[in-house]
PDB file of C-alpha atoms in Angstrom:
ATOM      1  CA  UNK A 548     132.838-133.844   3.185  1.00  0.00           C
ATOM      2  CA  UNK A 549     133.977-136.845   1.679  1.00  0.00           C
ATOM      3  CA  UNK A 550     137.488-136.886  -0.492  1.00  0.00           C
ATOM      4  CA  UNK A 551     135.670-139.643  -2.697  1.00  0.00           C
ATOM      5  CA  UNK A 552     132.327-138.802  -3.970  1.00  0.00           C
ATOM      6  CA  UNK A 553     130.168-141.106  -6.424  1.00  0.00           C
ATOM      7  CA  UNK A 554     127.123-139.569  -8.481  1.00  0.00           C
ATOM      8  CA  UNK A 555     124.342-140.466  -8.759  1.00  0.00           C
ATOM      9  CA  UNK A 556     123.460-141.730  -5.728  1.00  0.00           C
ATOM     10  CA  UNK A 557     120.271-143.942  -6.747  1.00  0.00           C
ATOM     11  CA  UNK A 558     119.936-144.650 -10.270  1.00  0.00           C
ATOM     12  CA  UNK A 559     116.971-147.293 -11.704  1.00  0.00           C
ATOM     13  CA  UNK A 560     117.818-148.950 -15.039  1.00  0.00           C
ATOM     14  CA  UNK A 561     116.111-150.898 -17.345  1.00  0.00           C
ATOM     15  CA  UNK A 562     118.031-153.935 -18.646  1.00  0.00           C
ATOM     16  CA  UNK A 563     118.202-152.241 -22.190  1.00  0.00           C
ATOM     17  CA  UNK A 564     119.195-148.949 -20.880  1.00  0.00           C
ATOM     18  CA  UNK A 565     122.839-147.500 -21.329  1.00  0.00           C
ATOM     19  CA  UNK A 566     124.215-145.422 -17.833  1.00  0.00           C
ATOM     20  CA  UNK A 567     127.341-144.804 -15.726  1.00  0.00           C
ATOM     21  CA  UNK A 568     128.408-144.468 -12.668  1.00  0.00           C
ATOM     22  CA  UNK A 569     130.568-141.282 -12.079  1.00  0.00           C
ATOM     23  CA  UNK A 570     133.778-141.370  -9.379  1.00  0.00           C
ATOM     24  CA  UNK A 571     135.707-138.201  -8.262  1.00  0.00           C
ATOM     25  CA  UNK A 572     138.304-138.205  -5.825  1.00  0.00           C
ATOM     26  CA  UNK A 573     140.301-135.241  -3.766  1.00  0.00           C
ATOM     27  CA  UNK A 574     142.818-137.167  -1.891  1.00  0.00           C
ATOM     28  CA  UNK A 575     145.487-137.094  -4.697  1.00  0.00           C
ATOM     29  CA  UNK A 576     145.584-140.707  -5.137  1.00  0.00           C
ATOM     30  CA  UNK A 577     147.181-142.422  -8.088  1.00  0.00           C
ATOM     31  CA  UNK A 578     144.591-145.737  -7.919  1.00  0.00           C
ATOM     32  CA  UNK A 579     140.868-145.976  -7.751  1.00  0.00           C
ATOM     33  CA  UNK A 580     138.656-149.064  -7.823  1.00  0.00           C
ATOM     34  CA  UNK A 581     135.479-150.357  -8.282  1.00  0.00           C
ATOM     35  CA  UNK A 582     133.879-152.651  -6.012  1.00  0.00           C
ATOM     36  CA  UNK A 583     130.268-154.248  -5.659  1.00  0.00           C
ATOM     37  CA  UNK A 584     128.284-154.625  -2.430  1.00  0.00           C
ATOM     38  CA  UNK A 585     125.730-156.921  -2.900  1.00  0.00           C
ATOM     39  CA  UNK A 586     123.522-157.880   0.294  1.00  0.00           C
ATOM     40  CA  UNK A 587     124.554-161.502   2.246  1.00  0.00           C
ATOM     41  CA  UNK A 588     128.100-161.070   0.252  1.00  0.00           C
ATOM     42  CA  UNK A 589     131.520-160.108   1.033  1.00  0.00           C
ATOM     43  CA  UNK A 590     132.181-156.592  -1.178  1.00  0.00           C
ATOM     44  CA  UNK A 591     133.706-158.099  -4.453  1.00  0.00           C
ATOM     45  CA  UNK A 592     136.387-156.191  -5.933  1.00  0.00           C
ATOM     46  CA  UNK A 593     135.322-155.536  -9.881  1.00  0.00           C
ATOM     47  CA  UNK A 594     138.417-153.217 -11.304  1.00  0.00           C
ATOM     48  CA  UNK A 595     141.415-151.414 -10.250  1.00  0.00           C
ATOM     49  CA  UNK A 596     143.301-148.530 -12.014  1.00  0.00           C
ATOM     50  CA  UNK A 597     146.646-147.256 -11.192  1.00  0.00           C
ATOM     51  CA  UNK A 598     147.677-143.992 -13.077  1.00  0.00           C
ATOM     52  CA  UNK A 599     145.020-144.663 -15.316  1.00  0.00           C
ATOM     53  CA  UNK A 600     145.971-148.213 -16.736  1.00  0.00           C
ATOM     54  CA  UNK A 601     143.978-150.747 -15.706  1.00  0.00           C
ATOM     55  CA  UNK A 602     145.863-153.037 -13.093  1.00  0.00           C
ATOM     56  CA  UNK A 603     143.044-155.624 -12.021  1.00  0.00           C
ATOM     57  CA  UNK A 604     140.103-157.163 -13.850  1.00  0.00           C
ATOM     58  CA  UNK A 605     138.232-159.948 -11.562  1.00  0.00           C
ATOM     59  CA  UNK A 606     135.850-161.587 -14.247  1.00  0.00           C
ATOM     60  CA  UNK A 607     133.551-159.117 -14.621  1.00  0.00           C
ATOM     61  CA  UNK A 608     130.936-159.675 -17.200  1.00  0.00           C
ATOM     62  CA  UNK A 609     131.581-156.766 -20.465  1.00  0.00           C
ATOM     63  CA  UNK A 610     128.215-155.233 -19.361  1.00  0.00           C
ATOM     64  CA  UNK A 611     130.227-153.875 -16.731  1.00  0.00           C
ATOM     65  CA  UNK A 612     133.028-151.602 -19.248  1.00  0.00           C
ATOM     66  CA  UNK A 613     135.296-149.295 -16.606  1.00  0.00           C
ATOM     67  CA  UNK A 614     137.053-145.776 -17.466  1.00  0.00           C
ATOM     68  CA  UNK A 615     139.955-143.716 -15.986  1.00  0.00           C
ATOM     69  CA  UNK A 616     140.848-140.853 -17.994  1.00  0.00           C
ATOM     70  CA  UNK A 617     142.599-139.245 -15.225  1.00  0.00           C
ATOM     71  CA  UNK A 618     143.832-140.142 -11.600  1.00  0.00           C
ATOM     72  CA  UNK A 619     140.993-137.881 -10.443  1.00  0.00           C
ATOM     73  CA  UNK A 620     137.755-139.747 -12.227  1.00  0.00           C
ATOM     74  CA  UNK A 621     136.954-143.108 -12.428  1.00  0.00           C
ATOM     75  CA  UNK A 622     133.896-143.905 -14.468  1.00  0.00           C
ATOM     76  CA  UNK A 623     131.847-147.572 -14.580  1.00  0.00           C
ATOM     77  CA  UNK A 624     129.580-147.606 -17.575  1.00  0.00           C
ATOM     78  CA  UNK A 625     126.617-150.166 -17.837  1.00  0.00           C
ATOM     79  CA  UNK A 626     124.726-151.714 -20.802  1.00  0.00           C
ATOM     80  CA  UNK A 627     122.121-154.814 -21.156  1.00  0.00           C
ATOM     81  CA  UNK A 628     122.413-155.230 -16.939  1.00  0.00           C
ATOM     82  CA  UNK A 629     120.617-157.985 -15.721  1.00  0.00           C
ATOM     83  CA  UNK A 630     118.717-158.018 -12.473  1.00  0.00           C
ATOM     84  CA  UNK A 631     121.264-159.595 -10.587  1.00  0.00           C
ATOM     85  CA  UNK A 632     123.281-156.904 -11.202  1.00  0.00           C
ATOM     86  CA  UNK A 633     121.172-154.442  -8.790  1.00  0.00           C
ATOM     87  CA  UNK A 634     123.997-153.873  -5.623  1.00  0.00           C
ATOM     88  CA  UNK A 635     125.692-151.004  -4.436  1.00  0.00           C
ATOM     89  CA  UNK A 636     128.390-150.049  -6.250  1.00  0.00           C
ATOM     90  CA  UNK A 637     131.317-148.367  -4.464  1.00  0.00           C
ATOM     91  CA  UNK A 638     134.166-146.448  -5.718  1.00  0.00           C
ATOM     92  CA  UNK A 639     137.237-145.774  -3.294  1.00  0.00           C
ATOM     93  CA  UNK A 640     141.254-144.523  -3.915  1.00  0.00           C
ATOM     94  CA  UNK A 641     144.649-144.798  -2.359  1.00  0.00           C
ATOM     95  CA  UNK A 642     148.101-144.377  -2.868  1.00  0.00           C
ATOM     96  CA  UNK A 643     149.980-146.892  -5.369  1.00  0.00           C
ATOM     97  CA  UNK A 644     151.148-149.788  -2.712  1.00  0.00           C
ATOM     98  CA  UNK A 645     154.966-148.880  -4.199  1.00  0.00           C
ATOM     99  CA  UNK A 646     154.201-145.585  -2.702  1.00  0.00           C
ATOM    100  CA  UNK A 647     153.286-146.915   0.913  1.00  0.00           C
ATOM    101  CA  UNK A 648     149.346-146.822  -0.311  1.00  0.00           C
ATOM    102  CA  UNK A 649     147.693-149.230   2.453  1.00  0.00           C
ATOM    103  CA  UNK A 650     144.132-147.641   3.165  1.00  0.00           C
ATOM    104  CA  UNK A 651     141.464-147.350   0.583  1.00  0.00           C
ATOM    105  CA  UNK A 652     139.435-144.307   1.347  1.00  0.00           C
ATOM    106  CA  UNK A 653     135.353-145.395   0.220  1.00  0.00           C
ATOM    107  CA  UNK A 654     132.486-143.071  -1.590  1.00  0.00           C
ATOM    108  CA  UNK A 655     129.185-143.509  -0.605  1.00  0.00           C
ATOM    109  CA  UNK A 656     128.119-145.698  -3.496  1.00  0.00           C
ATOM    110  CA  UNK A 657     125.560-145.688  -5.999  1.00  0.00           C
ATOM    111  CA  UNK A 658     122.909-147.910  -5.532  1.00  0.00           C
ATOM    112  CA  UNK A 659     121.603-149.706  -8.433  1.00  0.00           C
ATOM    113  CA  UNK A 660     118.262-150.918  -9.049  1.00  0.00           C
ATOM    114  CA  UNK A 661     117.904-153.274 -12.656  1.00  0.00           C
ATOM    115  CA  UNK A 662     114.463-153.852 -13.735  1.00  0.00           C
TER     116      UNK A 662
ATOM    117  CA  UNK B1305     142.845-168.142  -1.961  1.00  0.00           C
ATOM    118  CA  UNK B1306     142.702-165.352   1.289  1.00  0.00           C
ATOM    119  CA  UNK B1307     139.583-165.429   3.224  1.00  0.00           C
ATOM    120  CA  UNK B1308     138.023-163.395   5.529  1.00  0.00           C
ATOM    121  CA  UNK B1309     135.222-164.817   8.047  1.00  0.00           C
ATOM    122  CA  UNK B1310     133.044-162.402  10.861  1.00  0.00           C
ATOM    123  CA  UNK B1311     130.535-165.372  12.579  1.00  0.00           C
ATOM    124  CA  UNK B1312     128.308-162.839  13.613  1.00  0.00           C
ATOM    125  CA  UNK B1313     125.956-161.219  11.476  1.00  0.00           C
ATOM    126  CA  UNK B1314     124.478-159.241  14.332  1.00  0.00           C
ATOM    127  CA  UNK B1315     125.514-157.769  17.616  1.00  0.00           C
ATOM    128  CA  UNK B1316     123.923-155.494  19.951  1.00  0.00           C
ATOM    129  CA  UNK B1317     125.424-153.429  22.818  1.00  0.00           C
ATOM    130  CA  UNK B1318     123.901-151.578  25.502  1.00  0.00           C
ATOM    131  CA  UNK B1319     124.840-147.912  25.424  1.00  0.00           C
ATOM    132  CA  UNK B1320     128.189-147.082  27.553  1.00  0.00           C
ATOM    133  CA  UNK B1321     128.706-150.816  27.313  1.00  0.00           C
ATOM    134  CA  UNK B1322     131.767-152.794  25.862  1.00  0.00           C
ATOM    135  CA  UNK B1323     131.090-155.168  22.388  1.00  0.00           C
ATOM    136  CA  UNK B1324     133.883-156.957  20.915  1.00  0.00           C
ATOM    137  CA  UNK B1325     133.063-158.204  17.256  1.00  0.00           C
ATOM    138  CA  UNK B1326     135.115-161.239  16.244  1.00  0.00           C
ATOM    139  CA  UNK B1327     136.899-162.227  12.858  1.00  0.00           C
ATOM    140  CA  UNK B1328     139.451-164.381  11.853  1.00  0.00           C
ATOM    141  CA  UNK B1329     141.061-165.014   8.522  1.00  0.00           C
ATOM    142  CA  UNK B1330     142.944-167.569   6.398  1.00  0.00           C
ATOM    143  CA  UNK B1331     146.221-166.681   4.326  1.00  0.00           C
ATOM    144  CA  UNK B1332     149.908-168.403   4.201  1.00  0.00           C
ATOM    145  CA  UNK B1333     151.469-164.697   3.652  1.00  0.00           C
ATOM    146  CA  UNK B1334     153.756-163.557   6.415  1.00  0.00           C
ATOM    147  CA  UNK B1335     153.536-159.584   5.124  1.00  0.00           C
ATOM    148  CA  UNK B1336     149.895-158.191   5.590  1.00  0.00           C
ATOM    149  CA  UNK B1337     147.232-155.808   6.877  1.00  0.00           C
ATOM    150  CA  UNK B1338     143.978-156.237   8.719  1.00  0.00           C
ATOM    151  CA  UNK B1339     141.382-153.478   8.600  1.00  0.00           C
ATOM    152  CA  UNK B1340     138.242-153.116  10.305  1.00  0.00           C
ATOM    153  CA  UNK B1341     135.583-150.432   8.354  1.00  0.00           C
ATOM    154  CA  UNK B1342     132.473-149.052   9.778  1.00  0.00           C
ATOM    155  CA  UNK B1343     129.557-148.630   7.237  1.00  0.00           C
ATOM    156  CA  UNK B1344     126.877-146.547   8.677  1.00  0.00           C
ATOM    157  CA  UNK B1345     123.240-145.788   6.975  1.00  0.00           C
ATOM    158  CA  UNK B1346     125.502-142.585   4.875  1.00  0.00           C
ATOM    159  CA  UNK B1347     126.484-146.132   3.107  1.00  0.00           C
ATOM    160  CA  UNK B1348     130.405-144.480   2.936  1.00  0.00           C
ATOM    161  CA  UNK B1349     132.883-146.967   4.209  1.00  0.00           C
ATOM    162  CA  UNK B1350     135.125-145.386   7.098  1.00  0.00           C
ATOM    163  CA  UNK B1351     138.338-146.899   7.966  1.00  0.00           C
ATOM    164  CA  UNK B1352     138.090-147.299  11.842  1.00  0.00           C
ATOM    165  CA  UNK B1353     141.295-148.956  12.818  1.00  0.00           C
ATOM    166  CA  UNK B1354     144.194-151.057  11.188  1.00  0.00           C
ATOM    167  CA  UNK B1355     146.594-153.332  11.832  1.00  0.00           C
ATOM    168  CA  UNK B1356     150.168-154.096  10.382  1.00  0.00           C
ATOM    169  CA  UNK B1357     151.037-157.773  10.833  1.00  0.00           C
ATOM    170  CA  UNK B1358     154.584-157.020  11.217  1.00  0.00           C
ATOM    171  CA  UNK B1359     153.781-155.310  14.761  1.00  0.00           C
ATOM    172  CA  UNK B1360     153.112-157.378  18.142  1.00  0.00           C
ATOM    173  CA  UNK B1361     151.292-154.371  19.905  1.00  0.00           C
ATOM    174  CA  UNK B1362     147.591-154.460  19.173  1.00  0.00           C
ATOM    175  CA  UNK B1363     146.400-151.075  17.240  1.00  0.00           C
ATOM    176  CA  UNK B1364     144.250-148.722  19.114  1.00  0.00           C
ATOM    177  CA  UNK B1365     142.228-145.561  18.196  1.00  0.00           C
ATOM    178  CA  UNK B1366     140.248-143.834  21.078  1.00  0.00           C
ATOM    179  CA  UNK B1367     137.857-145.881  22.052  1.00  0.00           C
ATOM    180  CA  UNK B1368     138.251-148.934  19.198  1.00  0.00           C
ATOM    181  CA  UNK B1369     141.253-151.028  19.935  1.00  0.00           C
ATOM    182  CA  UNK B1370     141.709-154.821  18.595  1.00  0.00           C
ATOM    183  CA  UNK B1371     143.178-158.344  19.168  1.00  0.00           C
ATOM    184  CA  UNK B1372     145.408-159.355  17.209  1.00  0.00           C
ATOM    185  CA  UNK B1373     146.379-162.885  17.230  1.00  0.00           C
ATOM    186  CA  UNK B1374     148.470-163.856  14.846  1.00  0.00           C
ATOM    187  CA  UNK B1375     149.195-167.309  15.216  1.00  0.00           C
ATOM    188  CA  UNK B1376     145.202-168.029  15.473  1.00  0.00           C
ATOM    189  CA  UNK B1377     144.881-165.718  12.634  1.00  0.00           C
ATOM    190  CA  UNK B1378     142.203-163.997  14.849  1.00  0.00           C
ATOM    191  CA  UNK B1379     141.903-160.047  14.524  1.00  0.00           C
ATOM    192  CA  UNK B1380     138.904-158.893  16.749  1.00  0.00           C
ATOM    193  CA  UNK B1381     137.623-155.303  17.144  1.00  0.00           C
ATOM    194  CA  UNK B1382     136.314-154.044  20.907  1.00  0.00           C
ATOM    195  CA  UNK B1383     134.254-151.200  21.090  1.00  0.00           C
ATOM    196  CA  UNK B1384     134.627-149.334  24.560  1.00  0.00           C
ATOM    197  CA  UNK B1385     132.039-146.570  26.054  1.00  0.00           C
ATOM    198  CA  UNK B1386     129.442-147.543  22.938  1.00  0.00           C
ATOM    199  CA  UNK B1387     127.798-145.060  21.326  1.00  0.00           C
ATOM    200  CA  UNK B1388     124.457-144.870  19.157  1.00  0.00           C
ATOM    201  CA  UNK B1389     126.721-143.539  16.467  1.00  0.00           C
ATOM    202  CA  UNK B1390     128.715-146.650  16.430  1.00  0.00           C
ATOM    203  CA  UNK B1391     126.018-148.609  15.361  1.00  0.00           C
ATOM    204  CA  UNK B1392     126.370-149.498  11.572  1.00  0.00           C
ATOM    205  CA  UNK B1393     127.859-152.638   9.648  1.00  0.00           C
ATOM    206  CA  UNK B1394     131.610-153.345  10.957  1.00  0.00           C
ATOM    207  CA  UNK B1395     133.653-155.279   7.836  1.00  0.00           C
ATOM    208  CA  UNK B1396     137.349-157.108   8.858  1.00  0.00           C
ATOM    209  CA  UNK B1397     139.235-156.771   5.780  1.00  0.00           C
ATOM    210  CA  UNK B1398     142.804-158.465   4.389  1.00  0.00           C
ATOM    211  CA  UNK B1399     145.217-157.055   2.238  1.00  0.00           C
ATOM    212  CA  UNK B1400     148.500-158.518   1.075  1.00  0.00           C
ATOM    213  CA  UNK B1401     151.220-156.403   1.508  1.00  0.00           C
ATOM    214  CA  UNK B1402     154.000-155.828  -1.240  1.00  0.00           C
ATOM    215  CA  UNK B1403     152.296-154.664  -4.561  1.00  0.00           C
ATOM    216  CA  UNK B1404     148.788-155.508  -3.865  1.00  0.00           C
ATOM    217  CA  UNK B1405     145.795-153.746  -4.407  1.00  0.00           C
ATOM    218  CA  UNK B1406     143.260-155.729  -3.388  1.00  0.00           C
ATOM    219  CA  UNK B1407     141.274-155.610  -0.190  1.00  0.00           C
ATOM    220  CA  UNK B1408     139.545-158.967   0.980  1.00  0.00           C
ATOM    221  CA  UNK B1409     136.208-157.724   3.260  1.00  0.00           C
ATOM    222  CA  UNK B1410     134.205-160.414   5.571  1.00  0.00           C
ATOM    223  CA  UNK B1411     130.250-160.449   4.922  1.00  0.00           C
ATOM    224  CA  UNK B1412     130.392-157.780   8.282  1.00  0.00           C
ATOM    225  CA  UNK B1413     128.631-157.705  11.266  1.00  0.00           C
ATOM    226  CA  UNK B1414     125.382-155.316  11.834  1.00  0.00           C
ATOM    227  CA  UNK B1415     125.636-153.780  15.381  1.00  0.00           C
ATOM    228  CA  UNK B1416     123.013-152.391  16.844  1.00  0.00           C
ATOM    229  CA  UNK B1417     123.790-150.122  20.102  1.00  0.00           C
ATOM    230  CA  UNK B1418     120.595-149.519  22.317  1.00  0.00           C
ATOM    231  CA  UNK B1419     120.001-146.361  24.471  1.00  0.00           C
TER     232      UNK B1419
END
């Protein structure tokens, strides 16, 4: 069993449609992220949280609006996508680096389909 | 910027056989870590071996041990006794020691292991 696990696990949106992603970790981490897998790319790194304030913000378009109301969830919510937005989204955890955090621990991702 | 390069999108191995997957990276830090991830069909991204660059010995875990060359900024990953469970995507990833969060991942390398 995974210590990170992402719900759903497929989800198809329309590009008017409101959703979000849902993140849960076990590990007892203090920082979660958000990263997106698209095919032919590197994984892009979207948002970071530590102890729920929001450390890291790599220009991600405001369709894309994160949440953290706890160390344990980590929530991505989506409005107006676009197409190019369809990717697999992945959620993973670890330890604050000031507390030796080094390893990210991965969920198994949503995958997103826009149409 | 830190950059991450694998200059194989595709391997294959014969079952029992040796593979060594290949990436190199770019960064002017002296305090850093090199992963390599295995991301199977489950999608989940599983840490498979890791690398401080503070140490000279190269990392090993069972049958997955690297190269680490830090002067050539090379940081390969060999696969001994394959398996068909170790085929899946294999990622080299970067992170900056020190307060850093972010993980830099190479566009990976899809190995295929035939019986």
């Amino acid at each position: 069993e995974t210590g990170v696990t992402q719900t759903p696990r497929h989800l198809v949106m329309g590009m008017t449609n409101k959703k979000s992603l849902k993140c849960e970790q076990h590990l007892g981490h203090n920082a979660m992220y958000w990263y997106k897998q698209s095919a032919k790319k590197p994984l892009e790194l979207m948002f970071v949280y530590s102890l729920e304030e929001r450390v890291e913000n790599n220009s991600v378009p405001s369709r894309f609006s994160p949440e953290c109301p706890n160390s344990s969830h980590l929530f991505l919510h989506l409005h107006t996508l676009q197409p190019e937005d369809s990717a697999l989204y992945l959620c993973a955890s670890s330890l604050n680096p000031g507390q030796g955090g080094i390893e990210a621990f991965f969920g198994q991702g949503t995958r997103l389909t826009v149409v | 910027a830190q950059t991450v390069t694998q200059s194989q999108p595709e391997m294959s191995v014969q079952e029992a056989e040796t593979v060594t997957l290949s990436c190199t990276y770019d960064t002017s830090e002296s305090d850093y870590y090199l992963f390599w991830y295995k991301q199977p069909p489950s999608r989940q991204m599983i840490l498979v071996i890791r690398q401080e660059a503070y140490k000279q010995q190269n990392a090993t875990e069972n049958r997955f041990s690297v190269n680490f060359q830090k002067a050539a900024k090379s940081f390969s990953l060999k696969i001994s006794d394959s398996q068909l469970g170790d085929a899946a995507m294999y990622f080299c990833a970067y992170k900056r020691g020190g307060s850093n969060y972010k993980l830099t991942f190479g566009k990976g390398t899809l190995l295929t292991v035939n019986p």
